[in-house]
């Protein structure tokens, strides 16, 4: 009876454990089969959008007064989301560098486990002299249920070498992210400077453009009535209508372009769409030819250009890959130390310490190693070729930016002269209409021409600012800014003002 009870208990335990294992396997299989695509719902999307908008609006700086060019650039640097993304990429690279430093440390490993078996681990005895099995001396070598844990320290010289070079590469990638942030800053400042003058033209000339369109359409109707009445030679009204219709088309195109300039500037500054703001027109513009010799500009560009510096760091990353390939060819020497515990009741010493060292070499690395080294060296050669090609491109960029600035400066001066003449003609046309020596048709035509000249003048100013930004981007010049989250707006505006005036 006792033997039957024990056997029944063992059988019942076996059944229970097997049933439990079967349930676990079935649950895992069903869970894997139950994974299906789950589209985002409108409620979830709305909640995310509302949360994002709340964060954006809470961090936005409200518009409390007229905005100068310096403030527009400062707002863009602080609030433009695309530029903030570049800053986050730089922060992410810094975090990866900090994390990679821990890879050089030894590994401190800990583990715990539990094992169970339904039958005893019974071993037979063998006579050490005769080699024959002893009939009556089987023994149990392992407990059915036991818990284990251990904690150990492991350090590999090969892993340390690879981790060291990985950390060096992450340090260079952080510098690459910094150069990309600088390039994004150059592009952002250039866009703000150009768009600012277009938006300023919209604010200064919008009402004048629309009122002139109305007057031009009225003048066009008057001209058609004159043509119908045949008061003058029919060729003259048609020629005037042709000129007036062309001016109307230009005015409508300008009105359409000016209508979106403020929206674009608001987006660049990180101001919420629909916010009304007033731009301040700078005082007397004093654009001057670039100072300094071209050789000096080339020297500055080769030292500070963001694209060139980024490629320099990429070359260093490629060179580090070569060193990593060499390190992987070396034997791996590792050292281990551990403190272990085993709950097996048949063990006399359930807790013990272990230490050891090991040398390992992957013999296939001796075969593939030369190919890996050649590939790494070719990568370095390609990176160096790109760097040298980029040096030539940067030098060409400096010469091109200088030429574009000189050309934009000539176009600006020409636009000033044309605008002055057209304004004088418009004034003469107004006085002739008042003295009845001229008609409204001539006045409207002169006014349209004067407005178009004013718009071209604003565009010429925008082109000069765009050219200046290209020169500064080529030379690698930008505001020296610390943390954008900590720097006050007034301090940032002052630094931006100094940077906008810098050309060499």
Short mmCIF file of C-alpha atoms in Angstrom, two decimals, residues 156-439:
data_model
loop_
_atom_site.label_atom_id
_atom_site.label_comp_id
_atom_site.label_asym_id
_atom_site.label_seq_id
_atom_site.Cartn_x
_atom_site.Cartn_y
_atom_site.Cartn_z
CA UNK A 156 37.77 40.67 -22.24
CA UNK A 157 40.72 42.54 -23.71
CA UNK A 158 39.30 42.21 -27.24
CA UNK A 159 35.92 43.59 -26.20
CA UNK A 160 37.66 46.43 -24.41
CA UNK A 161 39.64 47.34 -27.56
CA UNK A 162 36.58 47.26 -29.80
CA UNK A 163 34.54 49.24 -27.26
CA UNK A 164 37.31 51.82 -27.02
CA UNK A 165 37.26 52.43 -30.76
CA UNK A 166 33.46 52.44 -30.77
CA UNK A 167 33.55 55.18 -28.15
CA UNK A 168 36.00 57.16 -30.30
CA UNK A 169 33.66 56.84 -33.27
CA UNK A 170 30.68 57.93 -31.18
CA UNK A 171 32.69 60.97 -30.09
CA UNK A 172 33.29 61.83 -33.74
CA UNK A 173 29.60 61.21 -34.53
CA UNK A 174 28.74 63.75 -31.84
CA UNK A 175 30.98 66.25 -33.64
CA UNK A 176 29.28 65.34 -36.94
CA UNK A 177 25.89 66.05 -35.35
CA UNK A 178 27.22 69.41 -34.17
CA UNK A 179 28.34 70.32 -37.71
CA UNK A 180 24.94 69.31 -39.08
CA UNK A 181 23.32 71.54 -36.49
CA UNK A 182 25.56 74.40 -37.64
CA UNK A 183 24.57 73.79 -41.25
CA UNK A 184 20.89 73.76 -40.26
CA UNK A 185 21.47 77.05 -38.44
CA UNK A 186 23.00 78.61 -41.56
CA UNK A 187 20.08 77.48 -43.72
CA UNK A 188 17.55 78.68 -41.17
CA UNK A 189 19.12 82.14 -40.83
CA UNK A 190 19.30 82.46 -44.60
CA UNK A 191 15.62 81.53 -44.98
CA UNK A 192 14.53 83.95 -42.24
CA UNK A 193 16.53 86.86 -43.68
CA UNK A 194 15.10 86.32 -47.15
CA UNK A 195 11.52 85.70 -46.03
CA UNK A 196 11.60 88.64 -43.60
CA UNK A 197 12.05 91.15 -46.41
CA UNK A 198 9.37 89.51 -48.51
CA UNK A 199 6.97 89.62 -45.56
CA UNK A 200 7.99 93.23 -44.86
CA UNK A 201 7.18 94.11 -48.48
CA UNK A 202 3.79 92.46 -48.01
CA UNK A 203 3.02 94.57 -44.94
CA UNK A 204 4.30 97.81 -46.45
CA UNK A 205 2.75 97.46 -49.90
CA UNK A 206 -0.27 95.17 -49.51
CA UNK A 207 -2.89 97.91 -49.20
CA UNK A 208 -1.18 100.00 -51.84
CA UNK A 209 -1.08 97.05 -54.24
CA UNK A 210 -4.74 96.20 -53.74
CA UNK A 211 -5.91 99.79 -54.04
CA UNK A 212 -3.82 100.21 -57.18
CA UNK A 213 -5.35 97.04 -58.64
CA UNK A 214 -8.77 98.58 -58.07
CA UNK A 215 -7.70 101.85 -59.66
CA UNK A 216 -6.08 100.00 -62.57
CA UNK A 217 -9.25 98.03 -63.21
CA UNK A 218 -11.24 101.28 -63.16
CA UNK A 219 -8.71 102.88 -65.54
CA UNK A 220 -9.00 99.83 -67.78
CA UNK A 221 -12.78 100.27 -67.89
CA UNK A 222 -12.33 103.98 -68.73
CA UNK A 223 -9.94 103.11 -71.52
CA UNK A 224 -12.43 100.67 -72.99
CA UNK A 225 -15.15 103.33 -72.92
CA UNK A 226 -12.80 105.73 -74.73
CA UNK A 227 -12.16 103.04 -77.30
CA UNK A 228 -15.86 102.46 -77.78
CA UNK A 229 -16.55 106.19 -78.14
CA UNK A 230 -13.59 106.53 -80.50
CA UNK A 231 -12.46 109.72 -78.85
CA UNK A 232 -8.84 108.95 -79.75
CA UNK A 233 -7.01 106.90 -82.27
CA UNK A 234 -8.09 103.27 -81.48
CA UNK A 235 -4.48 102.11 -81.47
CA UNK A 236 -3.56 104.27 -78.47
CA UNK A 237 -6.21 102.86 -76.08
CA UNK A 238 -5.32 99.32 -77.11
CA UNK A 239 -1.65 99.91 -76.46
CA UNK A 240 -2.47 101.45 -73.11
CA UNK A 241 -4.79 98.56 -72.23
CA UNK A 242 -2.08 96.09 -73.16
CA UNK A 243 0.39 97.87 -70.89
CA UNK A 244 -2.18 98.17 -68.11
CA UNK A 245 -3.24 94.51 -68.34
CA UNK A 246 0.39 93.43 -68.14
CA UNK A 247 0.89 95.60 -65.07
CA UNK A 248 -2.29 94.16 -63.56
CA UNK A 249 -1.01 90.65 -64.14
CA UNK A 250 2.26 91.53 -62.45
CA UNK A 251 0.46 93.17 -59.53
CA UNK A 252 -1.78 90.14 -59.06
CA UNK A 253 1.21 87.83 -59.13
CA UNK A 254 2.97 90.00 -56.57
CA UNK A 255 -0.15 90.15 -54.39
CA UNK A 256 -0.37 86.36 -54.47
CA UNK A 257 3.29 86.01 -53.56
CA UNK A 258 3.10 88.56 -50.77
CA UNK A 259 0.05 86.86 -49.31
CA UNK A 260 2.05 83.76 -48.32
CA UNK A 261 5.23 85.54 -47.17
CA UNK A 262 3.91 86.27 -43.67
CA UNK A 263 2.72 82.68 -43.26
CA UNK A 264 6.15 81.37 -44.25
CA UNK A 265 7.88 83.75 -41.84
CA UNK A 266 5.53 82.76 -39.01
CA UNK A 267 6.34 79.10 -39.66
CA UNK A 268 10.07 79.78 -39.60
CA UNK A 269 9.80 81.73 -36.34
CA UNK A 270 7.66 79.03 -34.71
CA UNK A 271 4.76 81.46 -34.31
CA UNK A 272 1.30 79.96 -34.43
CA UNK A 273 -0.38 80.38 -37.81
CA UNK A 274 -2.92 83.18 -37.79
CA UNK A 275 -1.01 85.28 -35.25
CA UNK A 276 -0.85 88.89 -36.37
CA UNK A 277 2.49 90.61 -36.00
CA UNK A 278 4.15 93.76 -37.29
CA UNK A 279 7.60 93.84 -38.80
CA UNK A 280 10.04 96.69 -38.31
CA UNK A 281 11.74 98.06 -41.39
CA UNK A 282 15.42 98.69 -40.62
CA UNK A 283 16.78 102.19 -41.00
CA UNK A 284 19.08 103.29 -43.76
CA UNK A 285 20.59 100.27 -45.47
CA UNK A 286 24.34 100.45 -45.90
CA UNK A 287 25.43 97.46 -47.96
CA UNK A 288 29.11 97.52 -48.72
CA UNK A 289 31.43 95.39 -50.84
CA UNK A 290 33.01 92.46 -49.06
CA UNK A 291 36.17 93.29 -47.22
CA UNK A 292 39.24 91.10 -47.12
CA UNK A 293 41.06 89.21 -49.81
CA UNK A 294 39.74 86.07 -51.45
CA UNK A 295 42.74 84.08 -50.16
CA UNK A 296 41.80 84.99 -46.59
CA UNK A 297 38.17 83.95 -47.21
CA UNK A 298 39.35 80.62 -48.62
CA UNK A 299 41.49 80.03 -45.54
CA UNK A 300 38.59 80.75 -43.19
CA UNK A 301 36.24 78.51 -45.18
CA UNK A 302 38.66 75.56 -45.16
CA UNK A 303 38.90 75.83 -41.38
CA UNK A 304 35.28 76.53 -40.45
CA UNK A 305 32.93 75.29 -43.20
CA UNK A 306 30.39 72.92 -41.64
CA UNK A 307 30.25 70.48 -44.57
CA UNK A 308 34.02 70.18 -44.73
CA UNK A 309 34.40 69.69 -40.99
CA UNK A 310 31.70 67.00 -41.07
CA UNK A 311 33.58 65.13 -43.81
CA UNK A 312 36.80 65.44 -41.80
CA UNK A 313 35.13 63.65 -38.88
CA UNK A 314 33.68 61.03 -41.24
CA UNK A 315 37.22 60.34 -42.44
CA UNK A 316 38.35 59.83 -38.85
CA UNK A 317 35.45 57.41 -38.29
CA UNK A 318 36.53 55.44 -41.37
CA UNK A 319 40.13 55.36 -40.13
CA UNK A 320 38.96 54.01 -36.78
CA UNK A 321 37.18 51.18 -38.62
CA UNK A 322 40.61 50.10 -39.87
CA UNK A 323 41.98 49.94 -36.32
CA UNK A 324 38.93 47.95 -35.23
CA UNK A 325 39.53 45.46 -38.02
CA UNK A 326 43.14 45.02 -36.85
CA UNK A 327 42.09 44.53 -33.22
CA UNK A 328 39.60 41.79 -34.17
CA UNK A 329 42.46 39.76 -35.64
CA UNK A 330 44.20 39.49 -32.26
CA UNK A 331 43.59 36.64 -29.80
CA UNK A 332 40.95 37.31 -27.22
CA UNK A 333 42.24 37.12 -23.64
CA UNK A 334 39.53 37.09 -20.99
CA UNK A 335 39.56 36.98 -17.19
CA UNK A 336 36.65 35.67 -15.10
CA UNK A 337 35.83 35.61 -11.42
CA UNK A 338 32.57 34.46 -9.87
CA UNK A 339 30.80 33.63 -6.61
CA UNK A 340 28.27 30.80 -6.99
CA UNK A 341 25.58 28.97 -5.03
CA UNK A 342 23.80 25.70 -5.76
CA UNK A 343 20.91 24.49 -3.56
CA UNK A 344 21.55 20.81 -4.35
CA UNK A 345 21.39 19.10 -0.94
CA UNK A 346 23.77 16.38 -2.10
CA UNK A 347 26.59 18.89 -2.49
CA UNK A 348 28.97 19.20 0.40
CA UNK A 349 30.01 22.75 -0.59
CA UNK A 350 26.95 24.59 -1.81
CA UNK A 351 28.76 27.94 -2.12
CA UNK A 352 32.14 28.45 -3.80
CA UNK A 353 34.29 30.92 -5.76
CA UNK A 354 35.73 30.47 -9.23
CA UNK A 355 38.44 32.31 -11.16
CA UNK A 356 40.06 31.69 -14.50
CA UNK A 357 41.48 33.08 -17.69
CA UNK A 358 41.11 32.05 -21.31
CA UNK A 359 42.81 32.70 -24.62
CA UNK A 360 40.76 32.24 -27.80
CA UNK A 361 41.50 32.87 -31.44
CA UNK A 362 39.14 32.61 -34.37
CA UNK A 363 41.32 30.98 -37.00
CA UNK A 364 38.98 32.05 -39.80
CA UNK A 365 39.91 35.66 -38.96
CA UNK A 366 43.40 34.86 -40.24
CA UNK A 367 41.81 34.10 -43.61
CA UNK A 368 39.26 36.92 -43.74
CA UNK A 369 41.41 39.46 -41.91
CA UNK A 370 43.39 40.77 -44.88
CA UNK A 371 40.19 41.28 -46.86
CA UNK A 372 38.62 43.16 -43.95
CA UNK A 373 41.67 45.38 -43.62
CA UNK A 374 41.68 46.12 -47.35
CA UNK A 375 37.99 47.00 -47.23
CA UNK A 376 38.56 49.33 -44.28
CA UNK A 377 41.52 50.97 -46.01
CA UNK A 378 39.46 51.46 -49.18
CA UNK A 379 36.77 53.08 -47.05
CA UNK A 380 39.37 55.46 -45.65
CA UNK A 381 40.65 56.25 -49.15
CA UNK A 382 37.11 56.95 -50.34
CA UNK A 383 36.47 59.22 -47.36
CA UNK A 384 39.71 61.11 -48.00
CA UNK A 385 38.81 61.49 -51.68
CA UNK A 386 35.42 62.89 -50.68
CA UNK A 387 37.11 65.29 -48.30
CA UNK A 388 39.50 66.56 -50.97
CA UNK A 389 36.68 66.89 -53.48
CA UNK A 390 34.65 68.77 -50.90
CA UNK A 391 37.58 71.13 -50.30
CA UNK A 392 37.50 72.09 -53.97
CA UNK A 393 33.72 72.47 -53.78
CA UNK A 394 34.02 74.72 -50.73
CA UNK A 395 36.57 76.93 -52.48
CA UNK A 396 34.24 77.18 -55.48
CA UNK A 397 31.38 77.94 -53.11
CA UNK A 398 33.36 80.83 -51.61
CA UNK A 399 34.05 82.36 -55.03
CA UNK A 400 30.44 81.81 -56.11
CA UNK A 401 29.03 83.31 -52.91
CA UNK A 402 31.30 86.34 -53.28
CA UNK A 403 30.21 86.82 -56.91
CA UNK A 404 26.54 86.41 -56.00
CA UNK A 405 26.88 89.04 -53.28
CA UNK A 406 28.57 91.51 -55.63
CA UNK A 407 25.89 90.86 -58.25
CA UNK A 408 23.08 91.21 -55.71
CA UNK A 409 24.64 94.47 -54.52
CA UNK A 410 24.69 95.80 -58.08
CA UNK A 411 21.10 94.76 -58.62
CA UNK A 412 20.09 96.44 -55.36
CA UNK A 413 21.73 99.71 -56.35
CA UNK A 414 20.10 99.49 -59.77
CA UNK A 415 16.72 98.83 -58.13
CA UNK A 416 17.18 101.89 -55.90
CA UNK A 417 17.87 104.10 -58.93
CA UNK A 418 14.89 102.72 -60.86
CA UNK A 419 12.60 103.08 -57.85
CA UNK A 420 13.66 106.70 -57.37
CA UNK A 421 12.95 107.51 -61.03
CA UNK A 422 9.59 105.74 -61.01
CA UNK A 423 8.55 107.51 -57.81
CA UNK A 424 9.43 110.86 -59.38
CA UNK A 425 7.43 109.96 -62.49
CA UNK A 426 4.48 108.97 -60.32
CA UNK A 427 4.70 112.30 -58.48
CA UNK A 428 4.82 114.19 -61.80
CA UNK A 429 1.80 112.23 -63.04
CA UNK A 430 -0.15 113.15 -59.89
CA UNK A 431 0.73 116.83 -60.24
CA UNK A 432 -0.20 116.83 -63.93
CA UNK A 433 -3.56 115.28 -63.10
CA UNK A 434 -4.17 117.94 -60.47
CA UNK A 435 -3.22 120.71 -62.94
CA UNK A 436 -5.39 119.04 -65.59
CA UNK A 437 -2.45 118.74 -67.95
CA UNK A 438 -2.55 114.95 -67.64
CA UNK A 439 -5.22 112.30 -67.13
#
